[in-house]
Amino acid sequence: MSQDQVTPPTVTAEEIHRIDDDAFTDRNVCLVTGAGSGIGRATALAAAGNGLTVAATDIDEDGLAGTVDRGEELGLEGEITSIVGDLTEDDDLERIVDEAAELGDVKYLANVAGMQHIDSIENFPMETYDTMHRIMLRAPLYLSKLCIPHFRETEDGRGCVGNMGSVHGHYVTSDKVGYNVSKFGLRGLTQSIAAEGEGEIRAYSISTGYVKTPLVTDQLEDTAEQRGISVDEVIEDVMLGQSRVKEMMEPIDVANLFLLGFSDLGRHLDGGDLLFDGGMTLTYE
């Protein structure tokens, strides 16, 4: 697999899995972070494709506009509204939830936003770590805190948080300490929500291997330089080397899992982790 073969794909209407669920209506709002690209964009489109009203947030205003435009191009049933915000700022987090609540009943939260930095622990810049922590762990916790009261006010008093995990929330690779710590922490947040939600407020995480997203493609050259190998070797040996399935997931594959977890089909998925990693963490040669 070459670098060209991991280019982030465009979501089509046919790729969105439709789920028959009484709660998937325009009355209910799904808040999606990182919705300007990658898995966040795909999740916003999948939620709208299932009839939900979508509050799409990202710091990237142009990226969000692209998500809204794509939803309109596909003629999706649900409406996507752009809410530009910085997940490192508490005032923005509060405003994002307030604006989402103006669209309808906030019932689902998809914490997708993430970032990556490649460096050894001894060289890892703490300023970068702090930013990663705020975006990938603190913001999901605070958004959950802010959304849970809204969940309780919905028609059936139920709601759900989906957290974008990773194989690196199960086992880790070198030179990604900020990412590794955040993904392990998200599993703790997921289980904490489940512990307090009494089955009415659920949470789950999704742990994948490498997905065809800008976050993945943007780290190829840094990883190659850090390890002293070629970009193609990073893809073949580092990203897919331990996976039994020799292809990367696409963002819509992950987005469909988010909607499965939110739906009534996922009613017993509470605190659990959906491990879709092609056998990466559970097998070895």
Short mmCIF file of C-alpha atoms in Angstrom, two decimals:
data_model
loop_
_atom_site.label_atom_id
_atom_site.label_comp_id
_atom_site.label_asym_id
_atom_site.label_seq_id
_atom_site.Cartn_x
_atom_site.Cartn_y
_atom_site.Cartn_z
CA MET A 1 0.00 0.00 0.00
CA SER A 2 1.46 3.35 -1.07
CA GLN A 3 0.90 6.85 0.29
CA ASP A 4 -1.62 7.52 -2.49
CA GLN A 5 -3.71 4.59 -1.28
CA VAL A 6 -4.25 6.10 2.17
CA THR A 7 -5.64 9.39 0.85
CA PRO A 8 -8.77 10.31 2.83
CA PRO A 9 -11.81 9.32 0.72
CA THR A 10 -15.05 11.22 0.12
CA VAL A 11 -18.20 9.94 1.84
CA THR A 12 -21.05 8.86 -0.43
CA ALA A 13 -24.72 8.45 0.47
CA GLU A 14 -24.58 4.73 -0.29
CA GLU A 15 -21.84 4.20 2.29
CA ILE A 16 -23.95 5.56 5.16
CA HIS A 17 -25.56 2.69 7.06
CA ARG A 18 -29.17 3.47 7.84
CA ILE A 19 -30.54 2.23 11.17
CA ASP A 20 -34.25 2.05 11.95
CA ASP A 21 -34.44 3.77 15.34
CA ASP A 22 -37.34 5.77 16.75
CA ALA A 23 -34.91 8.22 18.39
CA PHE A 24 -33.18 9.05 15.11
CA THR A 25 -35.31 12.08 14.28
CA ASP A 26 -34.64 15.76 13.63
CA ARG A 27 -35.91 16.52 17.13
CA ASN A 28 -32.74 14.98 18.57
CA VAL A 29 -29.31 16.54 18.24
CA CYS A 30 -25.99 14.79 17.79
CA LEU A 31 -23.00 16.95 18.72
CA VAL A 32 -19.85 15.93 16.83
CA THR A 33 -16.37 17.32 17.52
CA GLY A 34 -13.62 17.37 14.93
CA ALA A 35 -16.37 17.55 12.31
CA GLY A 36 -14.30 19.54 9.81
CA SER A 37 -12.54 16.50 8.38
CA GLY A 38 -11.84 12.79 8.65
CA ILE A 39 -13.86 10.65 11.06
CA GLY A 40 -15.61 13.70 12.54
CA ARG A 41 -16.89 14.79 9.15
CA ALA A 42 -17.98 11.26 8.30
CA THR A 43 -19.78 10.93 11.64
CA ALA A 44 -21.63 14.20 11.10
CA LEU A 45 -22.72 12.97 7.67
CA ALA A 46 -23.73 9.54 8.98
CA ALA A 47 -25.78 11.11 11.78
CA ALA A 48 -27.53 13.43 9.32
CA GLY A 49 -28.04 10.49 6.99
CA ASN A 50 -29.91 8.79 9.83
CA GLY A 51 -32.25 11.74 10.29
CA LEU A 52 -30.59 13.41 13.27
CA THR A 53 -29.98 17.13 13.58
CA VAL A 54 -26.21 17.56 13.74
CA ALA A 55 -24.25 20.19 15.63
CA ALA A 56 -20.86 20.00 13.92
CA THR A 57 -17.99 21.70 15.70
CA ASP A 58 -14.35 22.26 14.83
CA ILE A 59 -11.79 25.05 15.01
CA ASP A 60 -11.49 24.79 11.22
CA GLU A 61 -14.25 27.00 9.83
CA ASP A 62 -13.50 26.11 6.21
CA GLY A 63 -13.49 22.41 7.04
CA LEU A 64 -16.89 22.72 8.70
CA ALA A 65 -18.23 24.54 5.66
CA GLY A 66 -17.05 21.60 3.57
CA THR A 67 -18.92 19.20 5.83
CA VAL A 68 -22.13 21.21 5.59
CA ASP A 69 -21.74 21.48 1.82
CA ARG A 70 -21.20 17.73 1.47
CA GLY A 71 -24.33 17.03 3.51
CA GLU A 72 -26.34 19.29 1.21
CA GLU A 73 -24.81 17.67 -1.89
CA LEU A 74 -25.87 14.24 -0.62
CA GLY A 75 -29.39 15.46 0.21
CA LEU A 76 -29.26 13.95 3.69
CA GLU A 77 -32.41 13.85 5.78
CA GLY A 78 -30.95 15.62 8.80
CA GLU A 79 -29.54 19.14 8.84
CA ILE A 80 -25.90 19.87 9.73
CA THR A 81 -25.20 23.17 11.50
CA SER A 82 -21.66 24.52 11.80
CA ILE A 83 -20.48 25.69 15.23
CA VAL A 84 -16.91 26.98 15.11
CA GLY A 85 -15.10 26.57 18.42
CA ASP A 86 -11.79 25.92 20.14
CA LEU A 87 -11.88 22.82 22.35
CA THR A 88 -9.04 24.16 24.49
CA GLU A 89 -11.24 27.06 25.70
CA ASP A 90 -13.89 26.41 28.34
CA ASP A 91 -15.97 29.38 27.20
CA ASP A 92 -16.10 27.87 23.73
CA LEU A 93 -17.07 24.45 25.07
CA GLU A 94 -19.95 25.97 26.99
CA ARG A 95 -21.05 28.02 23.98
CA ILE A 96 -20.87 24.98 21.69
CA VAL A 97 -23.25 23.02 23.90
CA ASP A 98 -25.57 26.01 24.33
CA GLU A 99 -25.77 26.48 20.55
CA ALA A 100 -26.31 22.75 20.02
CA ALA A 101 -29.20 22.86 22.50
CA GLU A 102 -30.84 25.63 20.48
CA LEU A 103 -31.18 23.17 17.59
CA GLY A 104 -33.24 20.62 19.52
CA ASP A 105 -32.80 18.02 22.26
CA VAL A 106 -29.11 17.19 22.73
CA LYS A 107 -29.09 13.40 22.96
CA TYR A 108 -25.79 12.18 21.48
CA LEU A 109 -22.20 13.35 21.81
CA ALA A 110 -19.43 12.06 19.56
CA ASN A 111 -16.00 13.04 20.89
CA VAL A 112 -13.88 12.62 17.77
CA ALA A 113 -11.45 15.55 17.61
CA GLY A 114 -7.79 14.66 17.91
CA MET A 115 -4.25 15.62 17.03
CA GLN A 116 -0.90 13.90 16.81
CA HIS A 117 2.73 14.69 17.63
CA ILE A 118 5.65 12.36 16.99
CA ASP A 119 8.54 12.57 19.48
CA SER A 120 10.27 10.52 22.13
CA ILE A 121 9.28 11.06 25.76
CA GLU A 122 12.54 12.84 26.57
CA ASN A 123 12.02 15.25 23.66
CA PHE A 124 8.25 15.59 23.88
CA PRO A 125 7.30 19.30 24.21
CA MET A 126 5.06 19.74 27.23
CA GLU A 127 3.22 22.66 25.64
CA THR A 128 2.17 20.30 22.84
CA TYR A 129 1.22 17.63 25.38
CA ASP A 130 -0.96 20.14 27.24
CA THR A 131 -2.77 21.06 24.01
CA MET A 132 -3.32 17.38 23.16
CA HIS A 133 -4.62 16.70 26.66
CA ARG A 134 -7.10 19.59 26.48
CA ILE A 135 -8.42 18.60 23.05
CA MET A 136 -8.45 14.82 23.39
CA LEU A 137 -9.24 14.21 27.07
CA ARG A 138 -10.28 17.31 29.00
CA ALA A 139 -12.69 18.57 26.33
CA PRO A 140 -14.46 15.20 26.04
CA LEU A 141 -14.89 15.12 29.82
CA TYR A 142 -16.18 18.69 30.03
CA LEU A 143 -18.48 18.27 27.03
CA SER A 144 -19.86 15.11 28.64
CA LYS A 145 -20.40 17.03 31.88
CA LEU A 146 -22.26 19.75 29.97
CA CYS A 147 -24.32 17.37 27.80
CA ILE A 148 -25.48 14.91 30.45
CA PRO A 149 -28.05 17.34 31.95
CA HIS A 150 -29.45 17.83 28.44
CA PHE A 151 -29.65 14.05 27.96
CA ARG A 152 -31.77 13.80 31.08
CA GLU A 153 -34.17 16.41 29.69
CA THR A 154 -34.88 14.49 26.46
CA GLU A 155 -38.22 12.80 25.89
CA ASP A 156 -37.10 9.47 27.37
CA GLY A 157 -34.39 10.86 29.67
CA ARG A 158 -31.69 8.95 27.85
CA GLY A 159 -28.49 9.91 26.04
CA CYS A 160 -25.19 8.52 24.91
CA VAL A 161 -21.54 9.56 24.61
CA GLY A 162 -19.33 7.95 21.98
CA ASN A 163 -15.57 8.42 22.36
CA MET A 164 -13.05 7.98 19.56
CA GLY A 165 -10.48 5.63 21.02
CA SER A 166 -7.64 3.77 19.33
CA VAL A 167 -5.60 0.61 19.45
CA HIS A 168 -3.24 2.92 21.34
CA GLY A 169 -5.75 2.87 24.18
CA HIS A 170 -4.97 -0.87 24.46
CA TYR A 171 -1.30 -1.06 23.66
CA VAL A 172 1.14 1.61 22.62
CA THR A 173 3.79 2.47 20.10
CA SER A 174 6.89 4.55 20.67
CA ASP A 175 7.13 8.30 20.08
CA LYS A 176 3.41 9.01 20.68
CA VAL A 177 3.19 9.44 24.43
CA GLY A 178 0.67 12.31 24.27
CA TYR A 179 -1.66 10.34 22.02
CA ASN A 180 -1.23 7.10 23.99
CA VAL A 181 -2.02 8.71 27.33
CA SER A 182 -5.09 10.47 25.93
CA LYS A 183 -6.55 7.32 24.39
CA PHE A 184 -6.09 5.30 27.58
CA GLY A 185 -7.75 8.16 29.45
CA LEU A 186 -10.75 8.15 27.13
CA ARG A 187 -11.47 4.55 28.07
CA GLY A 188 -11.50 5.65 31.71
CA LEU A 189 -13.92 8.46 30.89
CA THR A 190 -16.15 6.03 28.98
CA GLN A 191 -16.34 3.64 31.91
CA SER A 192 -16.88 6.46 34.41
CA ILE A 193 -19.92 7.72 32.50
CA ALA A 194 -21.30 4.18 32.38
CA ALA A 195 -20.72 3.75 36.11
CA GLU A 196 -22.81 6.83 36.90
CA GLY A 197 -25.39 6.66 34.12
CA GLU A 198 -27.60 3.89 35.59
CA GLY A 199 -28.16 2.48 32.12
CA GLU A 200 -30.00 5.62 31.02
CA ILE A 201 -26.90 7.64 30.14
CA ARG A 202 -24.59 5.30 28.22
CA ALA A 203 -21.06 5.63 26.92
CA TYR A 204 -18.82 3.56 24.69
CA SER A 205 -15.54 3.93 22.86
CA ILE A 206 -14.40 2.82 19.42
CA SER A 207 -10.82 1.58 19.06
CA THR A 208 -9.52 1.27 15.54
CA GLY A 209 -6.18 0.77 13.90
CA TYR A 210 -5.06 3.30 11.34
CA VAL A 211 -7.86 5.01 9.41
CA LYS A 212 -7.56 6.97 6.16
CA THR A 213 -7.72 10.43 7.72
CA PRO A 214 -5.66 13.63 7.51
CA LEU A 215 -4.34 12.87 11.02
CA VAL A 216 -2.82 9.63 9.69
CA THR A 217 -1.48 10.98 6.41
CA ASP A 218 0.01 14.02 8.17
CA GLN A 219 2.12 11.83 10.46
CA LEU A 220 3.63 9.63 7.74
CA GLU A 221 6.72 11.74 7.06
CA ASP A 222 7.36 12.49 10.75
CA THR A 223 7.16 8.80 11.64
CA ALA A 224 9.43 7.90 8.72
CA GLU A 225 12.01 10.46 9.84
CA GLN A 226 11.79 9.39 13.49
CA ARG A 227 12.36 5.73 12.61
CA GLY A 228 14.77 6.22 9.75
CA ILE A 229 12.62 4.38 7.20
CA SER A 230 10.61 5.27 4.09
CA VAL A 231 6.99 6.43 4.07
CA ASP A 232 5.94 3.22 2.31
CA GLU A 233 7.70 1.21 5.04
CA VAL A 234 5.77 3.19 7.68
CA ILE A 235 2.51 2.17 6.01
CA GLU A 236 3.41 -1.47 5.37
CA ASP A 237 5.44 -2.27 8.50
CA VAL A 238 4.33 0.17 11.22
CA MET A 239 0.68 0.87 10.43
CA LEU A 240 -0.33 -2.46 8.91
CA GLY A 241 2.48 -4.74 10.00
CA GLN A 242 0.69 -6.25 13.02
CA SER A 243 -2.79 -6.20 11.48
CA ARG A 244 -4.16 -9.37 9.97
CA VAL A 245 -6.42 -7.28 7.70
CA LYS A 246 -4.10 -5.54 5.27
CA GLU A 247 -6.20 -2.50 4.53
CA MET A 248 -7.00 0.64 6.47
CA MET A 249 -10.52 1.48 7.55
CA GLU A 250 -12.23 4.45 5.93
CA PRO A 251 -13.75 7.28 8.00
CA ILE A 252 -17.31 6.25 7.09
CA ASP A 253 -16.63 2.74 8.45
CA VAL A 254 -15.93 4.30 11.84
CA ALA A 255 -18.82 6.76 11.53
CA ASN A 256 -21.27 3.92 10.99
CA LEU A 257 -20.01 2.34 14.22
CA PHE A 258 -20.77 5.58 16.08
CA LEU A 259 -24.39 5.44 14.88
CA LEU A 260 -24.62 1.75 15.79
CA GLY A 261 -23.46 2.60 19.31
CA PHE A 262 -25.94 5.46 19.63
CA SER A 263 -28.85 3.36 18.40
CA ASP A 264 -31.10 0.95 20.26
CA LEU A 265 -28.95 -1.84 18.82
CA GLY A 266 -26.25 -0.60 21.19
CA ARG A 267 -28.43 -0.47 24.30
CA HIS A 268 -26.24 -3.06 26.06
CA LEU A 269 -23.05 -1.32 24.98
CA ASP A 270 -22.29 0.64 28.12
CA GLY A 271 -18.71 1.33 29.15
CA GLY A 272 -17.53 -1.08 26.47
CA ASP A 273 -15.04 -0.63 23.69
CA LEU A 274 -15.66 -1.57 20.05
CA LEU A 275 -12.29 -2.94 18.98
CA PHE A 276 -12.11 -2.83 15.17
CA ASP A 277 -8.39 -3.20 14.60
CA GLY A 278 -8.06 -6.01 12.06
CA GLY A 279 -6.57 -8.27 14.72
CA MET A 280 -3.71 -5.89 15.44
CA THR A 281 -3.78 -6.04 19.23
CA LEU A 282 -5.08 -9.58 19.71
CA THR A 283 -2.77 -11.64 17.49
CA TYR A 284 0.94 -11.94 16.82
CA GLU A 285 3.35 -13.78 14.59
#
